[in-house]
Amino acid sequence: MSWARVLARRPERSIVFSNVDERFLPPPEHRAALTFGHPMLHYAWSRAVLNAGEELLDRTIDRVGADQVAYVDVNGDAPEEWTYGRLRGEVDRLAHGLRVLGIQPGERVLTRFSDRPQAAVVQLALWKVGAIVVPSATVEAAREVAYMANDTESVAIICETDSAVEVEKALSDCSTVRAVVGWPDMIGTFQHSLGSLSAGQPETFEAHPTEPLDASGIYYTGGTTGRPKGCLHTHAAELAVADLNNAARGVTADSVLFTHAPVGHAFGNGERINFPLRAGARAILKTRPAPAEVWQLLSTWSVTTMAAAATMYRMLLQTVEDPRAAYPELPLETALSSGEILDHVTFDKWQRLLGFPVRNAVGMTPMRHLFLDSMWGGEKVAPGLSVGSPLPGYEARLIDAAGTIVTDPEMAGRLAMRGPTGITYWCNNNDTLLARAAQDVEAGWSLLDDAYLRDGDGWLWFHGRLDDMIVTGGRQVAPVEVEGVLADHPAVAEVAVVPAPDLTRGFVVAAFIRVAPGHEAGDALETELQTFTKERMAGYKYPRQIHFVDELPKDGVGKVQRRRLREQLAVDAVS
């Protein structure tokens, strides 16, 4: 497409989310103001056309060559290497196939993959055709799949065959889905697979001319309303988070990256697709590796850069007594902890045994990925467990309940952020989420649910969460969602769900239940309720602890006092 044609379709200013119908968006005053005030981010506002799929693949090949290895898939019986050239061929053939299938720019497509190269193939191909990707995790149940498909009005679902059972259960409730594409095999009566769509298609594809601030994806996070929140991000954001995080870690084309985080979640999605491909680096792909496998992968595949939740680092240190003795060739240089704040014991033990620090960083799905880091250029710059400072292009404020900026280093404040990413919820006429958008975005600043302290040197330190979300093993769980599922069981009269301290996962989901008449509390009912929840929601959300009580503590107006339940569990944890 010529520049004249591009400029003819482009207004004098770049409209944020111009490829999304206004009915899906909160009012403009409740959307984040996206700013790109750093030279590293010049492309975001200077380019008329910016397509993340093209930039992460074609432009990277221009720099590193098609023969560079992009992925090593170690899920099968034998490792399988994917070069950047092979990846581009698969992506471009599929992009042609998606066009034939009728996928239009701006339409939403739900994806469901384990950690395989095909997850990247699908996402990059969707971006190239101008579609909006909606990643989902393979652990999500039919109820959750149907909610996301309906909320986004997805026109298609592209799914790994081994994870298709819950999709098939959900389809009767998905009114907008007109096609289901499987890999490696077709799913149900739908006569499409990645192979059939790609067969015979050309190996080159001209990417749709998306604008920098067009929507690229809708990434779901847990919500205190009991339903996950869809968070919109842009093509410019996909590149910005990669450039900034790679610069912080010192990632180059010679780096080898690994994470245990699944590609269906925003954290793992960026770590497995955006970051390595932007750098021309290599990523090692393994679905749900056990801690002992992680050590072996790090050593065998010469991983230099690792990202994980604090839970994984605790489990790794519990698995191997002396990592350097067990794996003398271990080349690991940097290790990042996000999703939950690292504890002192794990921090100190890792430093002692590995000889370099695992450091805290902060990222959230509403912000697309990491935006606070304690490292720059591959070197840890912030002290101890500090989460560091905003990455270039971001601004951070701490505010009190009245909205006043906090300057006292002894006083904690709610974190407010502004930069190349920010909170814009996918509302789809959802009044509850519209109200949440009004609470979470003010004057263009994204107001997050964590409180921090800022010391005299400007470093940020995590202070606590402002909401009731449970962070377990790096994943968020909304208590009200678990309560809603448990309440459907006939043996449950009342239920309250809170976090319980756990040495490995940080916190686990704990349910306090008053049993309905005619049912008996005990081990059998506990097992039955846990199975009941596992069948209806993602496995990590089920209550690992169930406490049967005669009454739930309540205040004068009948509201359950979850604080008292949390305090009880905290006392039990140290007694």
Coordinates of C-alpha atoms in Angstrom, one line a residue:
M1 CA 0.0 0.0 0.0
S2 CA 1.4 3.4 -1.0
W3 CA 2.1 6.2 1.5
A4 CA -0.5 8.4 -0.2
R5 CA -3.2 5.8 0.4
V6 CA -2.1 5.2 4.0
L7 CA -2.2 8.9 4.8
A8 CA -5.5 9.3 3.1
R9 CA -7.2 6.9 5.5
R10 CA -5.4 8.3 8.5
P11 CA -6.7 11.4 10.4
E12 CA -4.4 14.2 11.5
R13 CA -4.2 12.6 14.9
S14 CA -4.0 8.9 15.7
I15 CA -7.2 7.7 17.3
V16 CA -6.7 5.1 20.1
F17 CA -8.6 1.9 19.3
S18 CA -9.9 3.1 16.0
N19 CA -10.5 -0.5 15.0
V20 CA -12.9 -1.1 17.9
D21 CA -16.6 -0.1 17.9
E22 CA -17.3 2.6 20.6
R23 CA -19.9 0.4 22.2
F24 CA -17.2 -1.9 23.5
L25 CA -15.2 1.0 25.2
P26 CA -15.7 3.0 28.3
P27 CA -16.2 6.8 27.9
P28 CA -13.0 8.6 26.8
E29 CA -12.4 10.1 30.2
H30 CA -12.3 6.5 31.7
R31 CA -9.6 5.3 29.3
A32 CA -5.9 5.6 29.9
A33 CA -3.9 8.4 28.3
L34 CA -1.2 6.6 26.3
T35 CA 2.1 8.5 26.3
F36 CA 5.3 7.7 24.5
G37 CA 7.6 10.4 25.8
H38 CA 10.9 8.6 25.5
P39 CA 13.2 8.3 22.4
M40 CA 13.0 4.4 22.6
L41 CA 9.3 4.7 21.8
H42 CA 9.5 7.2 19.0
Y43 CA 8.0 4.7 16.5
A44 CA 4.7 4.6 18.4
W45 CA 3.7 8.2 17.4
S46 CA 5.9 8.8 14.4
R47 CA 4.7 5.9 12.2
A48 CA 1.5 6.0 10.2
V49 CA 1.4 2.2 10.0
L50 CA 2.6 -0.2 12.7
N51 CA 1.7 -3.9 12.8
A52 CA 3.1 -5.9 15.7
G53 CA 3.1 -9.2 13.7
E54 CA 5.1 -7.6 10.9
E55 CA 7.5 -5.9 13.3
L56 CA 8.1 -8.9 15.5
L57 CA 8.8 -11.2 12.6
D58 CA 9.7 -9.6 9.3
R59 CA 11.6 -6.7 10.7
T60 CA 13.5 -9.0 13.1
I61 CA 14.4 -11.3 10.2
D62 CA 15.8 -8.2 8.4
R63 CA 18.2 -7.8 11.4
V64 CA 19.2 -11.4 12.4
G65 CA 18.4 -13.5 9.3
A66 CA 15.9 -16.3 8.6
D67 CA 18.3 -19.0 9.8
Q68 CA 18.4 -17.8 13.4
V69 CA 16.6 -20.2 15.8
A70 CA 13.4 -18.6 17.3
Y71 CA 12.0 -21.5 19.3
V72 CA 13.1 -24.9 20.7
D73 CA 10.0 -26.9 21.5
V74 CA 10.9 -29.6 24.1
N75 CA 7.4 -30.9 24.6
G76 CA 7.6 -33.9 22.4
D77 CA 9.8 -37.0 22.4
A78 CA 12.6 -35.1 20.7
P79 CA 13.4 -31.3 20.7
E80 CA 12.2 -29.5 17.6
E81 CA 13.9 -26.3 16.5
W82 CA 12.0 -23.5 14.7
T83 CA 14.0 -21.0 12.7
Y84 CA 12.7 -17.5 12.2
G85 CA 12.3 -18.4 8.5
R86 CA 10.2 -21.4 9.3
L87 CA 8.1 -19.3 11.7
R88 CA 7.5 -16.6 9.1
G89 CA 6.5 -19.2 6.5
E90 CA 4.0 -20.8 8.8
V91 CA 2.6 -17.4 9.9
D92 CA 2.2 -16.0 6.4
R93 CA 0.5 -19.2 5.0
L94 CA -1.9 -19.2 7.9
A95 CA -2.6 -15.5 7.4
H96 CA -3.7 -16.2 3.9
G97 CA -5.9 -19.0 5.2
L98 CA -7.5 -16.8 7.8
R99 CA -8.4 -14.4 5.1
V100 CA -10.0 -17.2 3.1
L101 CA -11.9 -18.2 6.2
G102 CA -13.3 -14.7 6.3
I103 CA -11.5 -13.2 9.3
Q104 CA -11.7 -9.5 8.9
P105 CA -9.6 -6.6 10.4
G106 CA -10.9 -5.7 13.8
E107 CA -12.7 -8.9 14.4
R108 CA -11.9 -10.8 17.6
V109 CA -10.6 -14.4 17.7
L110 CA -10.2 -16.5 20.8
T111 CA -7.1 -18.7 21.0
R112 CA -6.4 -21.6 23.3
F113 CA -2.9 -23.2 23.2
S114 CA -0.4 -24.8 25.4
D115 CA 3.2 -23.5 25.2
R116 CA 4.0 -24.6 21.6
P117 CA 5.3 -22.6 18.6
Q118 CA 1.8 -22.8 17.1
A119 CA 0.6 -20.4 19.7
A120 CA 2.9 -17.8 18.3
V121 CA 2.1 -18.7 14.7
V122 CA -1.6 -18.1 15.3
Q123 CA -1.1 -14.8 17.3
L124 CA 1.2 -13.4 14.7
A125 CA -1.0 -14.4 11.8
L126 CA -4.0 -12.8 13.4
W127 CA -2.1 -9.6 13.9
K128 CA -1.0 -9.6 10.3
V129 CA -4.6 -9.9 9.1
G130 CA -5.5 -7.0 11.4
A131 CA -7.6 -9.2 13.8
I132 CA -7.7 -8.8 17.5
V133 CA -6.3 -11.7 19.5
V134 CA -8.0 -13.0 22.7
P135 CA -5.6 -15.4 24.4
S136 CA -7.0 -17.9 26.9
A137 CA -5.4 -20.6 29.0
T138 CA -5.9 -24.3 28.5
V139 CA -7.0 -24.7 32.1
E140 CA -10.1 -22.6 31.7
A141 CA -13.4 -24.4 31.9
A142 CA -16.3 -24.2 29.4
R143 CA -18.1 -21.5 31.5
E144 CA -15.0 -19.3 31.3
V145 CA -14.5 -20.0 27.6
A146 CA -18.1 -19.1 26.8
Y147 CA -17.8 -15.9 28.8
M148 CA -14.7 -14.6 27.0
A149 CA -16.1 -15.6 23.6
N150 CA -19.4 -13.9 24.2
D151 CA -17.9 -10.8 25.9
T152 CA -15.6 -10.2 23.0
E153 CA -18.1 -11.4 20.4
S154 CA -15.4 -13.6 18.9
V155 CA -16.1 -14.8 15.4
A156 CA -13.7 -17.8 15.7
I157 CA -11.9 -20.0 18.2
I158 CA -8.5 -21.5 17.3
C159 CA -7.7 -24.3 19.7
E160 CA -5.2 -27.0 20.3
T161 CA -7.0 -30.3 19.9
D162 CA -5.9 -31.7 23.2
S163 CA -7.6 -28.8 24.9
A164 CA -10.8 -28.8 22.9
V165 CA -13.1 -30.6 25.3
E166 CA -14.1 -27.4 27.2
V167 CA -14.4 -25.5 24.0
E168 CA -16.8 -28.1 22.6
K169 CA -18.9 -27.8 25.8
A170 CA -19.0 -24.1 25.5
L171 CA -19.9 -23.8 21.8
S172 CA -23.7 -24.0 22.2
D173 CA -23.6 -20.9 24.3
C174 CA -21.3 -18.9 21.9
S175 CA -23.6 -17.2 19.5
T176 CA -21.1 -15.2 17.5
V177 CA -18.6 -18.0 16.8
R178 CA -18.9 -19.1 13.2
A179 CA -15.7 -21.2 12.9
V180 CA -13.5 -23.4 15.1
V181 CA -10.0 -24.2 13.9
G182 CA -8.0 -27.1 15.5
W183 CA -4.4 -28.0 15.8
P184 CA -3.1 -30.5 14.8
D185 CA -6.5 -32.0 14.1
M186 CA -10.0 -30.7 13.3
I187 CA -12.4 -30.3 16.2
G188 CA -15.9 -31.8 16.2
T189 CA -17.8 -31.1 13.0
F190 CA -15.8 -28.0 12.1
Q191 CA -13.7 -28.8 9.0
H192 CA -10.8 -26.6 9.7
S193 CA -7.3 -27.1 11.1
L194 CA -4.2 -24.9 10.9
G195 CA -2.9 -27.4 8.3
S196 CA -6.0 -27.3 6.1
L197 CA -6.1 -23.5 6.2
S198 CA -2.4 -23.1 5.4
A199 CA -2.2 -25.8 2.7
G200 CA -1.2 -24.4 -0.7
Q201 CA -1.1 -20.8 0.5
P202 CA 1.7 -18.4 -0.5
E203 CA 4.7 -18.1 1.9
T204 CA 4.6 -14.3 1.9
F205 CA 1.8 -12.0 3.2
E206 CA 1.5 -8.3 3.2
A207 CA 0.4 -7.3 6.7
H208 CA -2.8 -5.2 7.2
P209 CA -1.8 -1.5 7.7
T210 CA -2.9 -1.2 11.3
E211 CA -2.2 2.1 13.0
P212 CA 0.1 2.2 16.1
L213 CA -2.8 2.7 18.5
D214 CA -5.2 0.2 17.0
A215 CA -6.2 -2.6 19.3
S216 CA -4.0 -5.7 19.1
G217 CA -5.4 -7.9 21.8
I218 CA -7.8 -8.3 24.7
Y219 CA -6.1 -9.9 27.7
Y220 CA -8.2 -11.2 30.6
T221 CA -7.4 -10.8 34.2
G222 CA -9.3 -11.8 37.3
G223 CA -11.9 -9.4 38.6
T224 CA -13.4 -8.6 42.0
T225 CA -16.8 -8.5 40.3
G226 CA -16.6 -12.3 39.9
R227 CA -16.0 -12.1 36.1
P228 CA -12.6 -11.7 34.5
K229 CA -11.9 -8.2 33.1
G230 CA -10.9 -7.8 29.4
C231 CA -8.0 -5.4 29.0
L232 CA -7.4 -3.7 25.6
H233 CA -3.9 -3.1 24.3
T234 CA -2.4 -1.6 21.2
H235 CA 0.1 -2.7 18.5
A236 CA 2.5 0.0 19.8
A237 CA 2.1 -1.5 23.3
E238 CA 3.1 -5.0 22.1
L239 CA 6.4 -3.5 20.9
A240 CA 7.0 -1.0 23.7
V241 CA 6.8 -3.6 26.5
A242 CA 9.2 -5.8 24.5
D243 CA 11.7 -3.0 23.8
L244 CA 11.7 -1.7 27.4
N245 CA 11.9 -5.1 29.1
N246 CA 14.6 -6.4 26.8
A247 CA 16.6 -3.3 27.5
A248 CA 16.1 -3.7 31.3
R249 CA 17.3 -7.4 31.1
G250 CA 20.1 -6.8 28.6
V251 CA 18.4 -9.3 26.2
T252 CA 20.1 -9.5 22.8
A253 CA 19.9 -11.9 19.8
D254 CA 22.4 -14.1 21.6
S255 CA 20.1 -14.5 24.6
V256 CA 18.1 -17.7 25.5
L257 CA 14.8 -17.0 27.3
F258 CA 12.6 -19.3 29.4
T259 CA 9.5 -18.9 31.5
H260 CA 7.1 -21.3 33.1
A261 CA 4.2 -18.9 32.7
P262 CA 1.6 -20.1 30.2
V263 CA 1.2 -18.4 26.8
G264 CA -2.5 -18.0 27.4
H265 CA -1.9 -15.4 30.2
A266 CA -0.6 -11.9 29.6
F267 CA 2.7 -12.6 31.5
G268 CA 3.6 -15.8 29.6
N269 CA 2.3 -14.4 26.4
G270 CA 4.8 -11.5 26.4
E271 CA 7.7 -13.7 27.6
R272 CA 7.2 -16.3 25.0
I273 CA 6.2 -14.2 22.0
N274 CA 6.9 -10.5 22.1
F275 CA 10.2 -10.4 24.1
P276 CA 12.3 -13.1 22.3
L277 CA 11.0 -12.3 18.8
R278 CA 11.6 -8.6 19.2
A279 CA 15.2 -9.3 20.1
G280 CA 15.8 -12.0 17.6
A281 CA 16.6 -14.3 20.5
R282 CA 15.7 -17.9 21.2
A283 CA 12.9 -19.1 23.5
I284 CA 12.7 -22.6 25.1
L285 CA 9.1 -23.9 25.2
K286 CA 7.8 -26.4 27.7
T287 CA 4.3 -26.7 29.0
R288 CA 3.9 -26.9 32.8
P289 CA 7.4 -28.1 33.7
A290 CA 8.0 -29.5 37.1
P291 CA 10.8 -27.7 39.1
A292 CA 13.2 -30.5 38.6
E293 CA 12.6 -30.2 34.8
V294 CA 13.2 -26.5 35.0
W295 CA 16.7 -26.9 36.3
Q296 CA 17.4 -29.4 33.6
L297 CA 16.0 -27.1 30.9
L298 CA 18.0 -24.2 32.2
S299 CA 21.2 -26.2 32.0
T300 CA 20.7 -28.2 28.8
W301 CA 19.5 -25.3 26.7
S302 CA 21.9 -22.7 28.0
V303 CA 19.1 -20.4 29.2
T304 CA 20.5 -16.9 30.0
T305 CA 17.3 -15.1 31.0
M306 CA 14.5 -16.5 33.2
A307 CA 11.2 -15.0 34.3
A308 CA 8.9 -16.7 36.8
A309 CA 6.6 -16.2 39.8
A310 CA 8.1 -16.2 43.2
T311 CA 6.4 -19.6 43.8
M312 CA 8.5 -21.2 41.1
Y313 CA 11.7 -19.9 42.7
R314 CA 10.7 -21.2 46.1
M315 CA 10.0 -24.6 44.5
L316 CA 13.2 -24.6 42.6
L317 CA 15.2 -24.1 45.8
Q318 CA 13.3 -26.8 47.5
T319 CA 14.1 -29.3 44.7
V320 CA 17.9 -28.9 44.4
E321 CA 20.1 -28.4 47.5
D322 CA 23.1 -26.9 45.6
P323 CA 22.2 -25.8 42.0
R324 CA 25.8 -24.9 41.1
A325 CA 27.0 -28.3 42.1
A326 CA 24.2 -30.2 40.4
Y327 CA 24.4 -28.1 37.2
P328 CA 28.0 -26.7 36.9
E329 CA 27.4 -25.6 33.3
L330 CA 24.4 -23.5 34.3
P331 CA 24.8 -20.2 32.2
L332 CA 21.8 -18.3 33.8
E333 CA 22.6 -14.6 34.1
T334 CA 19.3 -12.9 35.1
A335 CA 16.2 -14.1 36.9
L336 CA 13.1 -12.0 37.3
S337 CA 10.2 -12.5 39.8
S338 CA 6.8 -11.1 39.0
G339 CA 3.1 -11.9 39.6
E340 CA 3.7 -11.9 43.4
I341 CA 6.3 -10.2 45.5
L342 CA 9.5 -12.2 46.4
D343 CA 10.2 -12.9 50.0
H344 CA 13.4 -12.3 51.9
V345 CA 14.2 -16.0 52.5
T346 CA 14.0 -16.9 48.8
F347 CA 15.8 -13.7 47.8
D348 CA 18.7 -14.4 50.2
K349 CA 19.0 -18.1 49.5
W350 CA 19.0 -17.6 45.7
Q351 CA 21.7 -15.0 46.0
R352 CA 23.8 -17.3 48.2
L353 CA 23.4 -20.4 46.0
L354 CA 23.4 -18.9 42.5
G355 CA 25.7 -16.0 43.0
F356 CA 23.4 -13.4 41.5
P357 CA 20.1 -11.9 42.6
V358 CA 16.6 -12.8 41.5
R359 CA 14.9 -9.5 41.5
N360 CA 11.4 -8.1 41.8
A361 CA 9.5 -6.5 38.9
V362 CA 5.9 -5.5 38.6
G363 CA 3.5 -6.2 35.7
M364 CA -0.2 -6.4 35.5
T365 CA -2.5 -7.5 32.7
P366 CA -4.3 -4.1 32.6
M367 CA -0.8 -2.7 31.8
R368 CA -0.1 -5.5 29.3
H369 CA 3.2 -6.6 31.0
L370 CA 6.0 -5.4 33.3
F371 CA 6.3 -1.6 33.9
L372 CA 8.4 -1.4 37.1
D373 CA 11.8 -3.1 37.3
S374 CA 14.8 -3.2 39.6
M375 CA 17.2 -4.0 36.8
W376 CA 18.5 -2.0 33.8
G377 CA 20.9 -3.1 31.1
G378 CA 21.1 -6.6 32.7
E379 CA 22.4 -5.2 36.1
K380 CA 20.3 -5.0 39.3
V381 CA 20.2 -1.3 40.2
A382 CA 17.6 -1.1 43.0
P383 CA 18.4 -2.4 46.5
G384 CA 17.1 -5.6 48.0
L385 CA 13.5 -6.4 47.4
S386 CA 12.6 -3.1 45.9
V387 CA 10.6 -3.3 42.7
G388 CA 12.8 -0.5 41.3
S389 CA 11.4 2.3 39.3
P390 CA 9.3 2.9 36.2
L391 CA 10.7 1.7 32.9
P392 CA 11.6 4.5 30.5
G393 CA 8.5 6.3 29.1
Y394 CA 6.4 5.5 32.2
E395 CA 5.6 7.9 35.1
A396 CA 4.6 6.7 38.6
R397 CA 2.7 8.6 41.3
L398 CA 1.7 7.5 44.8
I399 CA -1.6 8.9 45.9
D400 CA -3.7 8.8 49.0
A401 CA -7.4 8.2 49.4
A402 CA -8.2 11.8 48.5
G403 CA -6.1 11.7 45.4
T404 CA -3.3 13.8 46.8
I405 CA 0.2 12.9 45.7
V406 CA 2.2 11.2 48.5
T407 CA 5.7 12.5 49.0
D408 CA 6.5 11.2 52.6
P409 CA 8.8 8.1 52.3
E410 CA 7.2 6.8 55.4
M411 CA 3.7 6.9 53.9
A412 CA 2.3 4.3 51.5
G413 CA 0.2 5.4 48.5
R414 CA -1.9 3.8 45.8
L415 CA 0.2 3.4 42.6
A416 CA -0.9 5.5 39.6
M417 CA 0.8 5.0 36.3
R418 CA 1.0 6.7 32.9
G419 CA 2.9 5.7 29.9
P420 CA 2.8 3.6 26.7
T421 CA 0.3 1.2 28.2
G422 CA -2.6 1.7 30.6
I423 CA -6.0 0.6 31.7
T424 CA -8.8 0.5 29.1
Y425 CA -11.4 -2.2 29.9
W426 CA -13.4 -4.0 27.3
C427 CA -16.8 -3.2 28.5
N428 CA -19.4 -4.5 26.0
N429 CA -22.2 -2.6 27.7
N430 CA -21.1 -4.1 31.0
D431 CA -22.4 -1.6 33.6
T432 CA -20.3 -3.2 36.4
L433 CA -17.1 -2.8 34.4
L434 CA -18.0 0.7 33.3
A435 CA -18.2 1.6 37.0
R436 CA -14.8 -0.1 37.6
A437 CA -13.3 1.9 34.7
A438 CA -14.5 5.1 36.4
Q439 CA -12.7 4.1 39.5
D440 CA -9.5 2.9 37.9
V441 CA -8.8 5.7 35.4
E442 CA -8.5 9.3 36.4
A443 CA -7.3 12.2 34.3
G444 CA -5.6 9.6 32.0
W445 CA -3.7 7.9 34.9
S446 CA -4.2 4.2 35.6
L447 CA -4.9 3.6 39.2
L448 CA -3.7 0.2 40.3
D449 CA -4.7 -2.0 43.2
D450 CA -1.4 -2.0 45.0
A451 CA 0.1 0.3 47.5
Y452 CA 3.8 1.2 47.6
L453 CA 6.4 3.2 49.5
R454 CA 8.9 5.4 47.7
D455 CA 12.2 5.8 49.6
G456 CA 14.4 8.8 49.6
D457 CA 16.3 7.6 46.6
G458 CA 13.2 7.2 44.5
W459 CA 13.0 3.4 44.7
L460 CA 9.5 1.8 45.1
W461 CA 8.8 -0.9 47.7
F462 CA 5.7 -3.0 47.7
H463 CA 3.4 -2.3 50.7
G464 CA 0.2 -4.3 50.1
R465 CA -2.8 -5.0 47.9
L466 CA -5.8 -2.8 48.0
D467 CA -8.4 -5.3 46.9
D468 CA -9.4 -8.8 47.9
M469 CA -7.8 -10.6 45.0
I470 CA -5.9 -13.8 45.9
V471 CA -2.5 -14.1 44.3
T472 CA -1.6 -17.8 44.4
G473 CA 1.5 -19.1 42.6
G474 CA 1.5 -15.9 40.6
R475 CA -2.1 -16.1 39.3
Q476 CA -5.0 -14.0 40.4
V477 CA -8.2 -15.5 41.7
A478 CA -11.3 -13.5 42.5
P479 CA -12.9 -14.8 45.8
V480 CA -16.4 -13.9 44.6
E481 CA -16.0 -16.2 41.6
V482 CA -15.0 -19.2 43.7
E483 CA -17.8 -18.4 46.1
G484 CA -20.3 -18.3 43.3
V485 CA -19.3 -21.8 42.1
L486 CA -19.3 -23.3 45.6
A487 CA -22.7 -21.7 46.3
D488 CA -24.2 -23.8 43.5
H489 CA -23.5 -27.0 45.5
P490 CA -26.5 -28.2 47.5
A491 CA -24.4 -28.8 50.6
V492 CA -23.2 -25.2 50.8
A493 CA -25.5 -22.8 52.8
E494 CA -23.0 -19.9 53.1
V495 CA -19.4 -19.5 51.9
A496 CA -16.6 -16.9 52.1
V497 CA -13.3 -17.3 50.3
V498 CA -10.1 -15.6 51.5
P499 CA -6.3 -16.1 51.0
A500 CA -4.5 -18.5 53.3
P501 CA -0.7 -18.1 53.8
D502 CA 1.3 -20.8 52.1
L503 CA 5.1 -21.3 52.2
T504 CA 5.3 -22.5 48.5
R505 CA 2.6 -20.5 46.7
G506 CA 2.5 -17.4 48.8
F507 CA -1.2 -17.8 49.3
V508 CA -3.8 -20.5 48.5
V509 CA -7.5 -20.3 48.1
A510 CA -9.3 -21.1 51.4
A511 CA -13.1 -21.5 51.7
F512 CA -15.1 -21.1 54.9
I513 CA -18.4 -23.0 54.5
R514 CA -21.5 -23.3 56.6
V515 CA -23.0 -26.6 55.6
A516 CA -26.7 -26.8 54.6
P517 CA -29.1 -28.9 56.7
G518 CA -29.1 -32.6 55.6
H519 CA -25.4 -32.6 54.8
E520 CA -22.5 -33.7 56.9
A521 CA -19.2 -31.8 57.2
G522 CA -16.1 -33.9 56.9
D523 CA -13.3 -35.1 54.7
A524 CA -15.7 -36.7 52.2
L525 CA -17.6 -33.4 51.6
E526 CA -14.3 -31.5 51.4
T527 CA -13.1 -33.8 48.6
E528 CA -16.5 -33.6 46.9
L529 CA -16.5 -29.8 46.9
Q530 CA -13.0 -29.5 45.6
T531 CA -13.8 -31.8 42.7
F532 CA -17.0 -29.8 42.1
T533 CA -15.0 -26.6 41.7
K534 CA -12.3 -28.2 39.6
E535 CA -14.9 -29.3 37.1
R536 CA -16.3 -25.8 36.7
M537 CA -13.3 -23.5 36.7
A538 CA -9.6 -23.4 36.1
G539 CA -7.7 -25.8 38.3
Y540 CA -5.6 -23.2 40.1
K541 CA -8.8 -21.5 41.4
Y542 CA -10.1 -24.4 43.5
P543 CA -10.0 -24.1 47.3
R544 CA -7.0 -26.0 48.6
Q545 CA -8.3 -25.4 52.1
I546 CA -11.9 -25.9 53.2
H547 CA -12.9 -25.0 56.7
F548 CA -16.4 -25.9 57.9
V549 CA -17.9 -23.5 60.4
D550 CA -21.1 -23.1 62.3
E551 CA -21.4 -19.4 61.4
L552 CA -19.5 -16.9 59.3
P553 CA -18.4 -13.7 61.1
K554 CA -20.6 -10.8 60.1
D555 CA -20.9 -7.1 60.9
G556 CA -24.0 -5.2 62.1
V557 CA -25.6 -5.1 58.6
G558 CA -24.9 -8.8 57.9
K559 CA -21.8 -8.4 55.7
V560 CA -19.3 -11.2 56.1
Q561 CA -16.1 -9.9 57.8
R562 CA -13.5 -11.6 55.6
R563 CA -10.8 -9.6 57.5
R564 CA -11.5 -11.8 60.6
L565 CA -11.2 -15.0 58.5
R566 CA -7.9 -13.8 57.1
E567 CA -6.6 -12.9 60.6
Q568 CA -7.6 -16.4 61.8
L569 CA -5.6 -18.0 59.0
A570 CA -2.6 -15.8 59.6
V571 CA -2.6 -16.8 63.3
D572 CA -3.0 -20.5 62.4
A573 CA 0.0 -20.2 60.0
V574 CA 2.4 -19.1 62.7
S575 CA 1.1 -21.2 65.6

